[in-house]
Short mmCIF file of C-alpha atoms in Angstrom, two decimals:
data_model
loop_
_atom_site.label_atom_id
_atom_site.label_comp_id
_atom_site.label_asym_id
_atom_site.label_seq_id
_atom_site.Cartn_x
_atom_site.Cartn_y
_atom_site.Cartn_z
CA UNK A 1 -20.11 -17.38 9.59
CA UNK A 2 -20.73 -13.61 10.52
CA UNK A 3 -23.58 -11.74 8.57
CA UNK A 4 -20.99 -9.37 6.92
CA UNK A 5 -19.14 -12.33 5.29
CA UNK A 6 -22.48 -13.88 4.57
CA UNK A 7 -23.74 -10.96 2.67
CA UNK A 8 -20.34 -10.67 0.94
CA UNK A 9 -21.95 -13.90 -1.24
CA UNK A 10 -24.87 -12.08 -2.34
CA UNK A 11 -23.68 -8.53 -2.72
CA UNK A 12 -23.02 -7.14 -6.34
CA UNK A 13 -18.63 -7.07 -5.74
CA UNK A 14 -17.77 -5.19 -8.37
CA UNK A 15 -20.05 -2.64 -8.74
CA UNK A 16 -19.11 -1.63 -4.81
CA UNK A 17 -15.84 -1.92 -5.65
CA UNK A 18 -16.13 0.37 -9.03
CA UNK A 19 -18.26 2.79 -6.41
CA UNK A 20 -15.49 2.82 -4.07
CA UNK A 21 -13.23 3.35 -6.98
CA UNK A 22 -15.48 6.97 -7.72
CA UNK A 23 -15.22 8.02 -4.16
CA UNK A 24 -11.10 6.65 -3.55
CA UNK A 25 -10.56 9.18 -7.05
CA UNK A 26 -12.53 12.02 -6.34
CA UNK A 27 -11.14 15.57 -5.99
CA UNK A 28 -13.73 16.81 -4.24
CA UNK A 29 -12.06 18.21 -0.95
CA UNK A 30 -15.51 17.15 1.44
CA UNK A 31 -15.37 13.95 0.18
CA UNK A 32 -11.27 13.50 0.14
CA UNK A 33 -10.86 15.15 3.56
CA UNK A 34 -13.88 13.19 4.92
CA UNK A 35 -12.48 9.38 3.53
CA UNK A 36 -8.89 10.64 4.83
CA UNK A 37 -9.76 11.63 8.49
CA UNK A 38 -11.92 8.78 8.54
CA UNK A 39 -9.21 6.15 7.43
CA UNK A 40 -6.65 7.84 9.63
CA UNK A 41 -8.97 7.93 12.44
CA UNK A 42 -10.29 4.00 12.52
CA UNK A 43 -7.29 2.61 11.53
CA UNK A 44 -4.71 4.79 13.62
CA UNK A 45 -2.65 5.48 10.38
CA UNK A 46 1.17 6.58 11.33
CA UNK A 47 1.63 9.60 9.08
CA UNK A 48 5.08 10.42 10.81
CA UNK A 49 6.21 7.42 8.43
CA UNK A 50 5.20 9.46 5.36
CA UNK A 51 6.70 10.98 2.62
CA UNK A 52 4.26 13.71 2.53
CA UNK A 53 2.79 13.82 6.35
CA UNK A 54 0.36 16.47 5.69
CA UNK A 55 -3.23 14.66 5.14
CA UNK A 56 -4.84 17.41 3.95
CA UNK A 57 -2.33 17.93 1.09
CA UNK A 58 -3.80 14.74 -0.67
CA UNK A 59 -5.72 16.04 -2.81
CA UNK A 60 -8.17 12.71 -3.56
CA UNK A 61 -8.12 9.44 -0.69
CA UNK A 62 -6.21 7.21 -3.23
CA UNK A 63 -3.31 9.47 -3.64
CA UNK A 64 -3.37 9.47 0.41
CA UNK A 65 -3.99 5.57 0.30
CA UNK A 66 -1.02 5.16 -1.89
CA UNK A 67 1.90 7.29 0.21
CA UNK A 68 5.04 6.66 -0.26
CA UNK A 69 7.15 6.45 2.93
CA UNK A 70 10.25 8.84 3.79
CA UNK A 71 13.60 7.86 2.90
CA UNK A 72 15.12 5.38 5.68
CA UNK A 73 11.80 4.47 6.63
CA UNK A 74 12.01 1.10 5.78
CA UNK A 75 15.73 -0.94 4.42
CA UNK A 76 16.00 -4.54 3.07
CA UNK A 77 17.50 -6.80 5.40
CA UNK A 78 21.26 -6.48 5.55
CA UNK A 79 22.18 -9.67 4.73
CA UNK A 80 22.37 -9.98 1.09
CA UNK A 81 21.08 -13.85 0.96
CA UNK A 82 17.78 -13.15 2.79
CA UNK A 83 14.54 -12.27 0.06
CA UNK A 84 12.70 -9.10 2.20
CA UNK A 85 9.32 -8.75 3.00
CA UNK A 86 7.31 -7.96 0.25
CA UNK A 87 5.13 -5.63 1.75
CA UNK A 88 3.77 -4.05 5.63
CA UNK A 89 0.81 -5.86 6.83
CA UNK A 90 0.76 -9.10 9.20
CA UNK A 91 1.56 -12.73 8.23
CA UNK A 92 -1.77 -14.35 6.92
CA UNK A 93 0.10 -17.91 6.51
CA UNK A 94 2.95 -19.36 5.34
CA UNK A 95 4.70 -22.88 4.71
CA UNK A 96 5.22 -25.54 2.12
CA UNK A 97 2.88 -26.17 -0.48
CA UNK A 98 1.99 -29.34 0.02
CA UNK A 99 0.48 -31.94 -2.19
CA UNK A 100 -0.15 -28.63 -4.56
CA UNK A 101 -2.12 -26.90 -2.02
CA UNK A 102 -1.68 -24.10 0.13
CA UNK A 103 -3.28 -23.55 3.40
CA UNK A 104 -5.30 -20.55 4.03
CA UNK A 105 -7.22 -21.11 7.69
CA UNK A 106 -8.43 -24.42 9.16
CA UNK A 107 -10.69 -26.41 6.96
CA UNK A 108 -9.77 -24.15 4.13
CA UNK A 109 -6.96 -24.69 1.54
CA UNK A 110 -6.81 -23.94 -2.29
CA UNK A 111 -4.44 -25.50 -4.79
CA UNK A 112 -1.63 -23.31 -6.10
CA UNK A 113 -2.96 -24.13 -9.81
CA UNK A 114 -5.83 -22.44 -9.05
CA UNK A 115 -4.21 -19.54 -7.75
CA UNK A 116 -2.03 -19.14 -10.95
CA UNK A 117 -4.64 -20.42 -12.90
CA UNK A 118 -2.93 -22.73 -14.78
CA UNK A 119 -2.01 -26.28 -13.84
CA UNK A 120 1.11 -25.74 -15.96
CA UNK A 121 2.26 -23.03 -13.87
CA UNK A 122 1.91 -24.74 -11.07
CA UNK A 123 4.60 -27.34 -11.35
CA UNK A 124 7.21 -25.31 -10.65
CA UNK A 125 6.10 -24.79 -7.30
CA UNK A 126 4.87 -28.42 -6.10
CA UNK A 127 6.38 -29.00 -2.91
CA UNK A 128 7.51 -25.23 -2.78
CA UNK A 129 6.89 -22.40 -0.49
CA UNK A 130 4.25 -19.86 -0.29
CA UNK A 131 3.66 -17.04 2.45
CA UNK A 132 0.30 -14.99 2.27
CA UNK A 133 1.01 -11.15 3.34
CA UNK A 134 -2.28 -9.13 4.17
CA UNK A 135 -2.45 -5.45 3.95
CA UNK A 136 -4.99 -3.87 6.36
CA UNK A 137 -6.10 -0.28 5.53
CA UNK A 138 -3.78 1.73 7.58
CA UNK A 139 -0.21 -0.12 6.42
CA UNK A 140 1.98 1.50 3.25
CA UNK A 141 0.25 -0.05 0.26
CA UNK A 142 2.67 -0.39 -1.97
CA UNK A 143 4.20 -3.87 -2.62
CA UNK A 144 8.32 -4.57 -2.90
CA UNK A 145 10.22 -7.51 -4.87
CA UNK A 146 11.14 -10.01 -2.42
CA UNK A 147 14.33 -10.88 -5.04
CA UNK A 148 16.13 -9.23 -7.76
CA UNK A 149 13.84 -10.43 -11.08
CA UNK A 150 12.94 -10.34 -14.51
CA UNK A 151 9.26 -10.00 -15.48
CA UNK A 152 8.45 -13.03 -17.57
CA UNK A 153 4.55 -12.62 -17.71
CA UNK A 154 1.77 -11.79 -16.05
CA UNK A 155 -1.72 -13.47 -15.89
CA UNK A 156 -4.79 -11.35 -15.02
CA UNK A 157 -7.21 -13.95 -13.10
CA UNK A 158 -10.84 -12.82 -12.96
CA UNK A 159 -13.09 -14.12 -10.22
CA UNK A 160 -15.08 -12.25 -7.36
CA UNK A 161 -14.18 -9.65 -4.52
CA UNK A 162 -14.62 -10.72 -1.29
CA UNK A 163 -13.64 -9.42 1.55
CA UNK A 164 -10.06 -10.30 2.66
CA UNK A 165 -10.14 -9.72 6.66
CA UNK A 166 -9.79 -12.46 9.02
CA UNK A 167 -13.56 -13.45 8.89
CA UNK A 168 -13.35 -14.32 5.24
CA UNK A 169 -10.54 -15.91 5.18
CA UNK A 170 -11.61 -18.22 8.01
CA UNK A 171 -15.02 -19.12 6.29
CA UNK A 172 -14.90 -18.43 1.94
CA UNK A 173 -13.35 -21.31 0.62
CA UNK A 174 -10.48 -21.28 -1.36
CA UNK A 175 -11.11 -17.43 -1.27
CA UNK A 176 -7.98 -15.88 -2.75
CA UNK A 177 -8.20 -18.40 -5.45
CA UNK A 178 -11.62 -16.98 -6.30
CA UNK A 179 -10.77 -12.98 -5.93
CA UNK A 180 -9.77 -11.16 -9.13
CA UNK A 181 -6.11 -11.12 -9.02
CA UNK A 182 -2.76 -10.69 -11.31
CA UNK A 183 -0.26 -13.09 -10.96
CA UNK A 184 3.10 -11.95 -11.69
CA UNK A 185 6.18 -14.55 -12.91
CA UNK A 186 9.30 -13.80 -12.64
CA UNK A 187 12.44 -15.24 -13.09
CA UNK A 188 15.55 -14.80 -10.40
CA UNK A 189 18.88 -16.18 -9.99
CA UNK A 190 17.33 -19.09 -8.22
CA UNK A 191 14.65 -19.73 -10.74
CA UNK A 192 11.01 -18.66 -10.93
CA UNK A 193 9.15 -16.78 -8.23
CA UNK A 194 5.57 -15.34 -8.12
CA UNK A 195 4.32 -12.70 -6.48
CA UNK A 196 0.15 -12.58 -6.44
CA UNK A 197 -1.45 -9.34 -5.78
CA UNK A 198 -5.01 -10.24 -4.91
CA UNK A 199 -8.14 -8.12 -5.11
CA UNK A 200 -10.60 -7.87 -2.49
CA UNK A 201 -14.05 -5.82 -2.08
CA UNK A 202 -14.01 -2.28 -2.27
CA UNK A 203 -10.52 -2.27 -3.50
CA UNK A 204 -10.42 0.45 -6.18
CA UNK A 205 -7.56 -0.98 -8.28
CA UNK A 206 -4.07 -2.90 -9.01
CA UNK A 207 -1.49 -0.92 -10.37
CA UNK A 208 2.65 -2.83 -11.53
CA UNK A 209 5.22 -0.27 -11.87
CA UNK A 210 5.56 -1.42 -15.84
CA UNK A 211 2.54 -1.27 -17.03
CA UNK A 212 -0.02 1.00 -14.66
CA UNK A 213 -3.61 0.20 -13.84
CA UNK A 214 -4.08 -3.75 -14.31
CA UNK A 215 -7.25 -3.92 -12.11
CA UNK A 216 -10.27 -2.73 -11.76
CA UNK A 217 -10.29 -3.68 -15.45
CA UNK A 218 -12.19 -6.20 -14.53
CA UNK A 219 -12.13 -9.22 -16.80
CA UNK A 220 -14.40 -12.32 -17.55
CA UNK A 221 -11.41 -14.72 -19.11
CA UNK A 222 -7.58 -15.05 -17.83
CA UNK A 223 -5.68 -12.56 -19.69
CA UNK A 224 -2.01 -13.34 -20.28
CA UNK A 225 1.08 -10.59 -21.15
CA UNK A 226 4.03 -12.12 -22.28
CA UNK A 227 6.84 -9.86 -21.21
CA UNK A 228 10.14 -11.83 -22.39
CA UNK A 229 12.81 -9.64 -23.84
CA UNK A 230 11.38 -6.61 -22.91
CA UNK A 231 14.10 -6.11 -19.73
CA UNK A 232 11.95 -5.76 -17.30
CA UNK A 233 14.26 -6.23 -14.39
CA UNK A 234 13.80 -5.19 -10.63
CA UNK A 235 15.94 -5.37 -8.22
CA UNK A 236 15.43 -7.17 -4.28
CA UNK A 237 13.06 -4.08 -2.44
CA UNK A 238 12.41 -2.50 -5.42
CA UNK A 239 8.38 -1.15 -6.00
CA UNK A 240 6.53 -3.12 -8.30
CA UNK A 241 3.42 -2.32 -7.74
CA UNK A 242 0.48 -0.86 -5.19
CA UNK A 243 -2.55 -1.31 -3.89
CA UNK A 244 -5.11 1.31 -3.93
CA UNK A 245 -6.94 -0.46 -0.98
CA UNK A 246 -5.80 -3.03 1.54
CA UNK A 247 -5.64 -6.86 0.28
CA UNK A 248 -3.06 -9.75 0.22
CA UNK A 249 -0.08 -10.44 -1.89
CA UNK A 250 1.05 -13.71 -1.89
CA UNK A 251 4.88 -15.30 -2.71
CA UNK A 252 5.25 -18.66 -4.32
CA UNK A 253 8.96 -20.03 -4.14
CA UNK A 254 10.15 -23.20 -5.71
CA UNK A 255 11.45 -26.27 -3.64
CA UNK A 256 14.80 -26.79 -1.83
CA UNK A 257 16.17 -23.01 -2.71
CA UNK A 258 15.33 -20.54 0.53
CA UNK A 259 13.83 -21.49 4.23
CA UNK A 260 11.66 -19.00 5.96
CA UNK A 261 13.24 -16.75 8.45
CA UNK A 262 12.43 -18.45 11.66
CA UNK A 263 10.57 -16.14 13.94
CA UNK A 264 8.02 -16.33 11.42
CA UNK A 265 4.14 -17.76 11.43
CA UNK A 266 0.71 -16.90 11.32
CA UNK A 267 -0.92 -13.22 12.53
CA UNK A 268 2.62 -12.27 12.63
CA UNK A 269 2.77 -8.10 12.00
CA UNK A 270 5.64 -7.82 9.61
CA UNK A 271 7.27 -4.87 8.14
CA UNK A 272 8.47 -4.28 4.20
CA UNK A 273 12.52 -5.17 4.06
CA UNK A 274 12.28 -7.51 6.88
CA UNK A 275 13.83 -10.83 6.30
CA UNK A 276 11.10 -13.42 4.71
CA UNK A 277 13.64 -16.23 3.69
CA UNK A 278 17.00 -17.04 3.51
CA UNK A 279 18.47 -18.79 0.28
CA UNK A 280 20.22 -21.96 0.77
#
């Protein structure tokens, strides 16, 4: 284990996180400017993909962080059986949950109940699919429906904020069932689906497109939001919500309805729209 993940166990999550938060909403144009060229820099950000490709425009790091991308930049896969991409970012994993358990890197697996945090919710998805999207810093940040759905509820998870790059994932166990996350249900023509949007340290917040900021109101019991016959419908590539720093959303899909587009497995770089499955 690396001394960065090590420390990750020790260091106070949140409050670097609600730190990172201050500096990620600041207006101050030093600090802005200085977060943006720095981000752009490291990470080789492609602005030409932007709505807005001006960087100094922004005026604070998160409105930067959270671009939206020019029109035609990205389309949903043309054919209208395949569920898209939910995001840009690279493959983390993907495959069947098996037993109730979904794999995140060797030696380390977490069950899909604890992900959801509720056995309950689980069932649904025993013997089901899951793929595990992470975001790095310099890809579009906001996160797509996979299928055309209707909100049903969603379940605010507390839990820490580690780090979500490769070297965490390969040594925290069960590590995105232990980051503060919101776990969204919905149901489709092909029953439920579940997209998780998972926290991670120094990410400054979770925002849906129904309700606003979800996270960093960070919360020390699961919080549930029951959101039946409210309408809530949104439609296959449709925005439902962003991250205002890089992390992981992951897809749960019941058994026997889709298979995986085939070109797909781990540390794959994948772009929002592309095919993720194909319904049977």
């Amino acid at each position: 284990m690396s001394l960065t993940t090590a420390l990750t166990y020790v260091l106070p999550h949140r409050l670097l996180s609600s730190m990172a938060r201050s500096l990620a909403y600041s207006d101050n144009p030093r600090v802005s400017r200085w977060l943006i060229d720095t981000v752009t820099r490291k990470f080789n950000v492609n602005l030409d993909e932007a709505a807005n490709p001006d960087p100094r425009s922004y005026p604070t790091f998160n409105q930067f962080f959270t671009r939206a991308l020019k029109p035609g930049a990205r389309v949903a896969d043309a054919d209208p059986r395949s569920l898209v991409m939910p995001a840009d970012g690279r493959i983390s994993q993907l495959g069947k949950i098996d037993a109730g358990r979904i794999f995140q890197a060797k030696g380390q697996s977490f069950t899909a109940a604890e992900l959801l945090g509720s056995a309950e919710d689980a069932k649904p998805f025993n013997d089901g699919l899951y793929a595990t999207v992470y975001l790095s810093p310099r890809d579009y940040h906001r996160v797509h429906m996979p299928w055309t759905g209707t909100l049903r509820e969603t379940v605010h998870v507390p839990g820490r904020l580690f780090s979500v790059g490769p070297a965490a994932v390969n040594n925290v166990p069960g590590l995105f069932a232990r980051n503060e996350r919101l776990v969204c249900h919905f149901d489709t023509s092909f029953g439920p689906m579940v997209s998780v949007m998972v926290g991670a340290l120094l990410v400054s917040g979770v925002e849906t497109v129904w309700s606003g900021e979800e996270i960093p109101h960070y919360g020390d019991r699961i919080t549930r939001k029951d959101y039946r016959g409210r309408g809530i419908t949104l439609q296959r590539f449709e925005e439902m919500a962003r991250f205002n720093y890089g992390s992981t959303v992951i897809v749960l899909l019941p058994p026997g309805v889709a298979e995986f587009a085939p070109h797909l497995d781990a540390e794959h770089p994948v772009q929002l729209g592309q095919a993720l499955a194909k319904l049977r």
